């Protein structure tokens, strides 16, 4: 029963601190490597990004763990500390300062690292999104670390096709969006990921 399985996953996610359900449109992967990463609470917004990215892309439902999200003013303040100006100057929407595609190379990462230095683990901002030749207001979540995102699928499988037990699905020490890895994590993360 898919509905029962989904309810069990939803409850397990919340119990593990992954309280926000959101969607990401992009590559169909089990680990993400580009951060900061945007997710939308609206499936249609994420699906539009999936469509733009073409073959091999997928809209993935996920739970995210955002214990201390920065607000809009925090994001703008972090950008100012880093002397980063958005494309519209002072009128730039806050989410732009976390978007690698809207800034010069490395600037979004600098804003993210500044926010982390300020004690934030994510950001929650409002914005607008061009859809069907009009703009739609929406809010977005930006996460800073791969361990903050886990699959919301009712059933996930490992590389061998085995169902991953629910007890292993929401491990914050794992970068895999599906489950806890077999071996413990090492300190092999790059400085950029920390």
Coordinates of N, CA and C in Angstrom, one line a residue, residues 51-52 61 75 82 107 114 142:
X51 N 12.4 20.2 -16.9 CA 12.1 20.3 -18.4 C 13.2 21.1 -19.1
X52 N 13.7 22.2 -18.5 CA 14.7 23.0 -19.0 C 16.0 22.2 -19.1
X61 N 11.2 14.5 -5.3 CA 10.6 14.9 -4.0 C 11.6 14.6 -2.9
X75 N 20.5 36.9 4.1 CA 21.2 36.6 2.9 C 21.8 37.9 2.3
X82 N 30.4 40.3 2.0 CA 31.3 39.7 1.0 C 31.5 40.7 -0.2
X107 N 30.9 33.5 -6.3 CA 30.3 34.4 -5.4 C 29.2 33.8 -4.5
X114 N 29.6 32.6 4.2 CA 29.4 33.7 5.1 C 28.2 33.4 6.0
X142 N 17.1 26.9 0.2 CA 18.5 26.7 -0.2 C 19.2 25.9 0.8

